[in-house]
mmCIF file of C-alpha atoms and ligand atoms in Angstrom:
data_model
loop_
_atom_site.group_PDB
_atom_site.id
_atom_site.type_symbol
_atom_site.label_atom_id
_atom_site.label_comp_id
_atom_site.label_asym_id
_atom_site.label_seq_id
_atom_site.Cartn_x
_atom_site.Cartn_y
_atom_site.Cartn_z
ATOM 1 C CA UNK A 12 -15.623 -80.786 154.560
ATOM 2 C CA UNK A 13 -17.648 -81.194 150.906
ATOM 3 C CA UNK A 14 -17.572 -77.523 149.368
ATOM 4 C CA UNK A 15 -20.557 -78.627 147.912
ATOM 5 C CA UNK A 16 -23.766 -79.975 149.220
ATOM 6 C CA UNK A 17 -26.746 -81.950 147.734
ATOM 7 C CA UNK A 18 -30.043 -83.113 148.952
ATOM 8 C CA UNK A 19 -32.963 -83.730 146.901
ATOM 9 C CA UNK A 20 -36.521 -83.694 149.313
ATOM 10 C CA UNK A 21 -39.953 -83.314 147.862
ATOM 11 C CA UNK A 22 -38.736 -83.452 144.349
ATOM 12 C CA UNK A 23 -36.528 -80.809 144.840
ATOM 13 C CA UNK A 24 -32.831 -80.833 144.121
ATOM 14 C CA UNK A 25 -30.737 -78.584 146.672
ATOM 15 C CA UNK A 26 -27.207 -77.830 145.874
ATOM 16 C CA UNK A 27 -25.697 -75.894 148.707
ATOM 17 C CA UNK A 28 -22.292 -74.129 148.076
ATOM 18 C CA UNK A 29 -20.331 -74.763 151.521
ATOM 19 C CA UNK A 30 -17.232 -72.708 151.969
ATOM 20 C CA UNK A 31 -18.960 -69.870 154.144
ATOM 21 C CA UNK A 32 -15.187 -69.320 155.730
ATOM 22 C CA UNK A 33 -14.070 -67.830 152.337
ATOM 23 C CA UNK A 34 -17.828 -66.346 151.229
ATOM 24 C CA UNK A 35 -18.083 -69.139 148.941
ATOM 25 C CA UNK A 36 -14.689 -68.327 147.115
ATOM 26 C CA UNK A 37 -14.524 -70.863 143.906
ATOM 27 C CA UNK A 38 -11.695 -73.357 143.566
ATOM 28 C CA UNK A 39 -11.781 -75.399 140.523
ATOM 29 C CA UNK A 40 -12.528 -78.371 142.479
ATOM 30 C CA UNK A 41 -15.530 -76.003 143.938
ATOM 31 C CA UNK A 42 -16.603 -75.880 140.399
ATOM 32 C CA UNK A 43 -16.045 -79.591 139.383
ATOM 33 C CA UNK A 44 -18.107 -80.497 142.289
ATOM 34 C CA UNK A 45 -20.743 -78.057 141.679
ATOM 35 C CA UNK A 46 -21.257 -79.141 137.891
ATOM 36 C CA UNK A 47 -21.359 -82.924 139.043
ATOM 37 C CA UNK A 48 -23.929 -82.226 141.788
ATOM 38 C CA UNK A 49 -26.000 -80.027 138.901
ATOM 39 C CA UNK A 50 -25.369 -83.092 136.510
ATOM 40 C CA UNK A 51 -27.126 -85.493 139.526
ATOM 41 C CA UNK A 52 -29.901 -83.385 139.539
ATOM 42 C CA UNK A 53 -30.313 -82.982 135.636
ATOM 43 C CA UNK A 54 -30.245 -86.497 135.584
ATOM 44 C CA UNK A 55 -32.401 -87.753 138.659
ATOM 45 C CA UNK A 56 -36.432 -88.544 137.277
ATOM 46 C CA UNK A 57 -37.077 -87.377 140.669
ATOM 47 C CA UNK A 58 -35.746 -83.637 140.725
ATOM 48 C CA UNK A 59 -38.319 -81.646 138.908
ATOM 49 C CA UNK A 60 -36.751 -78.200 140.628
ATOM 50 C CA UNK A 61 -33.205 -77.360 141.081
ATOM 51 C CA UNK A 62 -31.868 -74.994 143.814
ATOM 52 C CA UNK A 63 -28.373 -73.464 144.457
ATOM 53 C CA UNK A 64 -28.182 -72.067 147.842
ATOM 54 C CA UNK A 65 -24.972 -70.575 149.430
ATOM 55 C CA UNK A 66 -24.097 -71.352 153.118
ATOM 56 C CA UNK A 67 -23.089 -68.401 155.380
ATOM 57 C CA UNK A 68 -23.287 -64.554 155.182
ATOM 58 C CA UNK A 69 -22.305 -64.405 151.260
ATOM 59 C CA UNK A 70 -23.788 -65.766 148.531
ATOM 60 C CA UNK A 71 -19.761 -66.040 146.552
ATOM 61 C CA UNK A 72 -17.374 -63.827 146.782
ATOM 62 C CA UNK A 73 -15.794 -65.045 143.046
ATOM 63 C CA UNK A 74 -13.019 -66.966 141.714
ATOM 64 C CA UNK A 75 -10.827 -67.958 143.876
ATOM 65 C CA UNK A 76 -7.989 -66.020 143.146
ATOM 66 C CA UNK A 77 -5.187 -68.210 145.762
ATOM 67 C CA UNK A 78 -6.305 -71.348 144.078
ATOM 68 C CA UNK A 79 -3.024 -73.669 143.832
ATOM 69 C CA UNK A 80 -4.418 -74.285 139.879
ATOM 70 C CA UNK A 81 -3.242 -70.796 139.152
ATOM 71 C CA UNK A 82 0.366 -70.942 140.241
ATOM 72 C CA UNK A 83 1.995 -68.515 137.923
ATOM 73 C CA UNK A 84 4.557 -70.836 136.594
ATOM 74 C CA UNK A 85 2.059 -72.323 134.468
ATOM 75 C CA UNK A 86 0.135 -68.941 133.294
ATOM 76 C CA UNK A 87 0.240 -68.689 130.244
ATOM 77 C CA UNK A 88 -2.953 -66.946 127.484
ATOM 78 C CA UNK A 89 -3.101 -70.443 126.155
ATOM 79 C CA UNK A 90 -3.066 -72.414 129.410
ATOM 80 C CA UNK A 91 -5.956 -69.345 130.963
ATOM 81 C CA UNK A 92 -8.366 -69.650 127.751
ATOM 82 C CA UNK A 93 -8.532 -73.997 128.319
ATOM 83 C CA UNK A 94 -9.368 -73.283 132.398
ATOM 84 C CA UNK A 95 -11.848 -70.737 131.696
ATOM 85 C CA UNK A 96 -13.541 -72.363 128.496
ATOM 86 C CA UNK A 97 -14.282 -75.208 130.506
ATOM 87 C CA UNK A 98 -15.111 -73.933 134.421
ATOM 88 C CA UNK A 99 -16.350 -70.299 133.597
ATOM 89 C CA UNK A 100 -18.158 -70.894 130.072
ATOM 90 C CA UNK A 101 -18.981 -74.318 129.548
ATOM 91 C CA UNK A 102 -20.173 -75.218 132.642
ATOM 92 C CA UNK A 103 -22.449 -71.729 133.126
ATOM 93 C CA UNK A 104 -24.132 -72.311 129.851
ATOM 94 C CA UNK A 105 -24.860 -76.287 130.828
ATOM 95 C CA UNK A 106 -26.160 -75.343 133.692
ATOM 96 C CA UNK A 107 -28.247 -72.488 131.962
ATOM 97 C CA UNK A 108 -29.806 -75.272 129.147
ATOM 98 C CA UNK A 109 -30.342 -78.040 132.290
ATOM 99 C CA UNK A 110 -33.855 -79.190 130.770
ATOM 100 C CA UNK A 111 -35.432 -78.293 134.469
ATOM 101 C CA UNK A 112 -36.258 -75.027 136.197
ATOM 102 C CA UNK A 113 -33.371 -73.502 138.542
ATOM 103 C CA UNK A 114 -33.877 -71.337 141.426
ATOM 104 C CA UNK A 115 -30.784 -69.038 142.939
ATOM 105 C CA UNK A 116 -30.684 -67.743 146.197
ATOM 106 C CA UNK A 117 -28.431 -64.985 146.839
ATOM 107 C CA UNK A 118 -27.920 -62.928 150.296
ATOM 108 C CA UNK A 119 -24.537 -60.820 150.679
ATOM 109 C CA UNK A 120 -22.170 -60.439 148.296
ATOM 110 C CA UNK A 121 -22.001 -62.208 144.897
ATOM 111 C CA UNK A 122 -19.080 -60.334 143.266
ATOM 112 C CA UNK A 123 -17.821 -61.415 139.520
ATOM 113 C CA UNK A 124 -17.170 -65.225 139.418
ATOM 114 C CA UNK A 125 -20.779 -65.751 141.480
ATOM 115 C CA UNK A 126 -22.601 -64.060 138.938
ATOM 116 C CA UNK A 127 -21.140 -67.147 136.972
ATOM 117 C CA UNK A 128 -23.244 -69.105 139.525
ATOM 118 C CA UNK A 129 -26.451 -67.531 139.614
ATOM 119 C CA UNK A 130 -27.253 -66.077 136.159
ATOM 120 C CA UNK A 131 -27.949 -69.546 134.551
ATOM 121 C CA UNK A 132 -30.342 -70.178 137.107
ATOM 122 C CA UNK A 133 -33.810 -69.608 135.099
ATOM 123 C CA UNK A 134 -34.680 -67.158 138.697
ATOM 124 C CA UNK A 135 -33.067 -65.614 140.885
ATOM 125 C CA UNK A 136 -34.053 -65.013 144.773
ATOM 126 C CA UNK A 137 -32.242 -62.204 146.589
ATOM 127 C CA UNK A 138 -32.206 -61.456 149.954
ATOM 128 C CA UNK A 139 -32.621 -57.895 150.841
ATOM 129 C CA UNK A 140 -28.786 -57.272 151.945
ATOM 130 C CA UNK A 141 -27.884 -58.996 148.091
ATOM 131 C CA UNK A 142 -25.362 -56.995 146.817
ATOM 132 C CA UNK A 143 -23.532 -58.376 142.736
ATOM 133 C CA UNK A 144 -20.872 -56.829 141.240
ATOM 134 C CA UNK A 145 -18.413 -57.155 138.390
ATOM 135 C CA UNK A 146 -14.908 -55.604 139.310
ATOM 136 C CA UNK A 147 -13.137 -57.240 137.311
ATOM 137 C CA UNK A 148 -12.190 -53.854 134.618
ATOM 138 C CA UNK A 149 -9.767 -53.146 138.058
ATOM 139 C CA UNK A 150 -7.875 -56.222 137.179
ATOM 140 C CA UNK A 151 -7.500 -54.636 133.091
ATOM 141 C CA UNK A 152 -10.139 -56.931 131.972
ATOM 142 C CA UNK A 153 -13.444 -55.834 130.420
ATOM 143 C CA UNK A 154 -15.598 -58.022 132.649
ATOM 144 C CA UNK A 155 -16.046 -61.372 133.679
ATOM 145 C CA UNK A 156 -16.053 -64.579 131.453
ATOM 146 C CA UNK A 157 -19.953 -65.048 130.828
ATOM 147 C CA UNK A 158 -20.995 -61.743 129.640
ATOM 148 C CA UNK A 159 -25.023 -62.108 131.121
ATOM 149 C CA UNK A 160 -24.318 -57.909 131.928
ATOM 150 C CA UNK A 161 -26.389 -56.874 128.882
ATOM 151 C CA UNK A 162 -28.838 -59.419 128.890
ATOM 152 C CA UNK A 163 -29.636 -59.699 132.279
ATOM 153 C CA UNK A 164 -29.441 -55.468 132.880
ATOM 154 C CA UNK A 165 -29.898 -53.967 129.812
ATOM 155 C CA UNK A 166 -27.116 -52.366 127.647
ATOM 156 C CA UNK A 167 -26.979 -48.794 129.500
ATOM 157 C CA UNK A 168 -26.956 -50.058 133.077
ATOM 158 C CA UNK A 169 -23.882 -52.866 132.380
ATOM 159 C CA UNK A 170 -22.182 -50.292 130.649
ATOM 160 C CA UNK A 171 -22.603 -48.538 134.159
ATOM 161 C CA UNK A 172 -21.942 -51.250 136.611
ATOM 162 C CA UNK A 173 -18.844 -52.437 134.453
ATOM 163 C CA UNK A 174 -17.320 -48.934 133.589
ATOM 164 C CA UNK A 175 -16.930 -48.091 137.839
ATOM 165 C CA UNK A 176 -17.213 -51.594 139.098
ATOM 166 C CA UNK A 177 -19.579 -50.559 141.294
ATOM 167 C CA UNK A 178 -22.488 -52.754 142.836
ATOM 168 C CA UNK A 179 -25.938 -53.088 142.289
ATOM 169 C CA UNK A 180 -28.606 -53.486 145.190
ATOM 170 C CA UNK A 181 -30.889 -56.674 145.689
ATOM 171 C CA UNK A 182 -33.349 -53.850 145.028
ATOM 172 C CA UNK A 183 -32.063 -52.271 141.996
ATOM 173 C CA UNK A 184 -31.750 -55.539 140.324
ATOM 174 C CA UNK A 185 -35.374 -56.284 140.968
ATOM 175 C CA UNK A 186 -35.929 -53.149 139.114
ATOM 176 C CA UNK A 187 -34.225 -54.128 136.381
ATOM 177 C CA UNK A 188 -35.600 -57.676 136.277
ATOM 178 C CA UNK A 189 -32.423 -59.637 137.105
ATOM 179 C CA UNK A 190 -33.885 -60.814 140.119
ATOM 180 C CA UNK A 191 -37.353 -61.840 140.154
ATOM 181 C CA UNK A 192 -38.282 -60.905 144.082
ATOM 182 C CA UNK A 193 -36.646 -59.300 147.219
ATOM 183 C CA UNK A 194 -37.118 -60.960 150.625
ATOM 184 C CA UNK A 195 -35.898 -60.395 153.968
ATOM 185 C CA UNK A 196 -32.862 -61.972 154.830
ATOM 186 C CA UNK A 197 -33.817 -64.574 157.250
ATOM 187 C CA UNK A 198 -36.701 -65.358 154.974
ATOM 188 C CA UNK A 199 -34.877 -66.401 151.507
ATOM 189 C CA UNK A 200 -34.044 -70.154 152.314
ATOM 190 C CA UNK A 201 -38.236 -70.320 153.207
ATOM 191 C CA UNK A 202 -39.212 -67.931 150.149
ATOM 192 C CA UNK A 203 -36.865 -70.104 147.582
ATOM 193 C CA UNK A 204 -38.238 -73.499 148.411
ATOM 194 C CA UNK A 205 -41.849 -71.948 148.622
ATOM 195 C CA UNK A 206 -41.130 -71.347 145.405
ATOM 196 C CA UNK A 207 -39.659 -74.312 144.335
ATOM 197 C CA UNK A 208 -42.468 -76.369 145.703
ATOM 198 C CA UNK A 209 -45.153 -74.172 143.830
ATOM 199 C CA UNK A 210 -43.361 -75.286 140.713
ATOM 200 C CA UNK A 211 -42.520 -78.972 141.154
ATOM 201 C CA UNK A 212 -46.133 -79.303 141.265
ATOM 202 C CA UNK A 213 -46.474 -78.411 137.441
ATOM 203 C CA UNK A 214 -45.971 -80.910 134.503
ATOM 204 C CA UNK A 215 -42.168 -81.648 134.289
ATOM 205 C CA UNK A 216 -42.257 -81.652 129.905
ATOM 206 C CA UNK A 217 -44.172 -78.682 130.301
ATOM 207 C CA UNK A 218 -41.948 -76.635 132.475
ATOM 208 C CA UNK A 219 -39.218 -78.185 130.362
ATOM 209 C CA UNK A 220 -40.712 -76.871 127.134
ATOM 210 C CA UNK A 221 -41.474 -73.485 128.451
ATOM 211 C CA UNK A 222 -37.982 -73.180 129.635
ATOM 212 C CA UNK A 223 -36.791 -73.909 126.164
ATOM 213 C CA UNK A 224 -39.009 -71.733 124.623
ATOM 214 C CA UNK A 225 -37.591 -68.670 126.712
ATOM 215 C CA UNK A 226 -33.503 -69.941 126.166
ATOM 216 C CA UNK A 227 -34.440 -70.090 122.703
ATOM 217 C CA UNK A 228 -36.189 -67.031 121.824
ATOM 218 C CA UNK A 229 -33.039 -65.216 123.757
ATOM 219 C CA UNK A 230 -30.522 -67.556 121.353
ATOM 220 C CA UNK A 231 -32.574 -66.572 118.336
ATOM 221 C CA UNK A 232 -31.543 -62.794 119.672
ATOM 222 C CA UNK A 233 -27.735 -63.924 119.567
ATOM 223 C CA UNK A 234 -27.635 -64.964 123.643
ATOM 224 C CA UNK A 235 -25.610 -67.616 122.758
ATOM 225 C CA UNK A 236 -22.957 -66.505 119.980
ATOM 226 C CA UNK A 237 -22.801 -63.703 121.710
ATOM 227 C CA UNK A 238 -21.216 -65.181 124.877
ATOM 228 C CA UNK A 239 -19.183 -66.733 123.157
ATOM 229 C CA UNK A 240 -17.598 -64.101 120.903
ATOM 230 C CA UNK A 241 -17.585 -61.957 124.583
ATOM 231 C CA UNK A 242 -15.908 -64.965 126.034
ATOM 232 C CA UNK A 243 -13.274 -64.342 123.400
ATOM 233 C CA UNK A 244 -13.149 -60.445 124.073
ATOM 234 C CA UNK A 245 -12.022 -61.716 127.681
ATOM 235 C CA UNK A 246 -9.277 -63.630 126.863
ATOM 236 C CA UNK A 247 -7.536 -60.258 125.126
ATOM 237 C CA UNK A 248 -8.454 -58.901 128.435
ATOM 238 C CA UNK A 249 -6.142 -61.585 129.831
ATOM 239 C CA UNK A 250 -3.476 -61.175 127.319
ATOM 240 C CA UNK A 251 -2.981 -57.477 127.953
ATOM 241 C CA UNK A 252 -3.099 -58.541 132.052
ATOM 242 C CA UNK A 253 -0.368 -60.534 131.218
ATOM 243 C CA UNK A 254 1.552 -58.321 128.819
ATOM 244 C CA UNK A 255 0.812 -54.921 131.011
ATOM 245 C CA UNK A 256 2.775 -56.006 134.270
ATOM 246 C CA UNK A 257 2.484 -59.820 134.420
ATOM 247 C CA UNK A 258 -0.102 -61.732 135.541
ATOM 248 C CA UNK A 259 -3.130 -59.619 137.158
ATOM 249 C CA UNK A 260 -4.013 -61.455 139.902
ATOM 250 C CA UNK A 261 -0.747 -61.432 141.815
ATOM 251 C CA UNK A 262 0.094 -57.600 140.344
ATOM 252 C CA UNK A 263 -3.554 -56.076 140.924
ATOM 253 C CA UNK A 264 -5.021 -58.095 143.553
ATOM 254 C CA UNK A 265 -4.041 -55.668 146.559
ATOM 255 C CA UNK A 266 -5.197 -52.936 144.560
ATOM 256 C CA UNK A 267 -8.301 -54.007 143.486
ATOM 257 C CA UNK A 268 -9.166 -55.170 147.106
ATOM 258 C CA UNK A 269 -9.126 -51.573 148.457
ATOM 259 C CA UNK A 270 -10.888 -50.362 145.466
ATOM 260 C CA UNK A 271 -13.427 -52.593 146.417
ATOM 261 C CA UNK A 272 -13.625 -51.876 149.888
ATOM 262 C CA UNK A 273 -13.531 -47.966 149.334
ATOM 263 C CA UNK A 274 -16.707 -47.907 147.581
HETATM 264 ZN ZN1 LIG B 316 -10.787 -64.893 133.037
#
């Protein structure tokens, strides 16, 4: 079965993230695929509205961490820094700068590596049960690889979410403006394309130049050196994973998984 889905109707592009049996866990394939169907759509005269849409109960539930890429024969800082400068940096930031608007819609749990997913969408949908979360600091890093924490919450509140790793609500990320609305549940796939059909009616170069004009004022403010040089502070976050009882996925895993599910 494709772990990614694409349909384009009414001038709308639909990318559909289709591994509900493992809440949407991302394999680098998973992430090859998704980029390819997000380059379609970028490229299509067609699509004038993109939407990524997660099937099942949860929107992703992050990298996935039993991926046969990471087999720890071949971890090394060197080898981590090319997979992630490619999958979890590159790609996020194309798909932020994608010269046409981008809707995410979120339900369930996005935790760390789906945050990679839905932050470069220019808005974000959440369903009421929408939980996102960055756990990663359990793992001995200081967050995930595309650092959107302060932009997209403000420096106090991802200082919060990243220091206990706790979650924020659907509703509590409206409040901060990550998300731009809350719906019910069973009414997010409706709400999103509601959405997206309200804005495929307006003039493609104009939405593309009012996009532009928002990425840009936030690069003016640093956005994008800033993700880089954070992208950086990741990598040491890696190096003292790997230095402070071997690689953190096989060590920490089982710890950070009850962590998680205590809270
Ligand atoms: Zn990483």
């Amino acid at each position: 079965m494709d772990q990614i889905l694409y349909e384009v109707s009414d001038r709308v592009a639909v990318i559909t993230l289709n591994r509900p049996e493992v809440a949407n866990a991302q394999t680098m394939e998973l992430l090859d695929d998704l980029d390819a169907a997000w380059t379609r759509a970028a490229s299509d005269d067609q699509v004038r509205v993109i939407v990524l849409r997660a099937n099942g109960r949860h929107f992703s539930s992050g990298h996935d961490l039993k991926d046969r890429g990471w087999s720890p024969e071949k971890i090394t800082l060197e080898w981590i820094y090319q997979a992630e400068a490619r999958r979890y940096l590159e790609y996020s930031l194309r798909w932020r700068n994608v010269p046409k608007p981008s809707i995410a819609a979120v339900q369930g749990k996005c935790i760390a590596g789906g945050l990679l997913l839905c932050w470069p969408c220019d808005l974000i949908v959440a369903a009421d049960n929408a939980q996102f979360s960055d756990p990663v600091v359990h793992m001995g890093i200081g967050g995930v690889e595309y650092h959107g924490h302060t932009w997209e919450l403000g420096a106090r509140k991802a200082k919060e979410i990243l220091f206990t790793g706790r979650a924020i609500t659907a509703e509590e990320a409206e409040k901060v403006g990550m998300v731009n609305r809350v719906v019910p549940l069973d009414g997010l796939d409706a709400a999103t394309m509601e959405l997206a059909g309200q804005i495929a009616q307006m003039h493609p170069f104009a939405l593309r130049q009012a996009k532009r004009a928002v990425n840009q004022t936030l690069d003016v403010q640093g956005f994008y050196a800033a993700i880089q040089s954070v992208f950086d502070i990741h990598q040491t976050g890696h190096g003292n994973a790997l230095s402070d009882g071997g690689y953190p996925v096989l060590v920490r895993l089982e710890g950070m998984k009850e962590r998680i599910k205590a809270q």
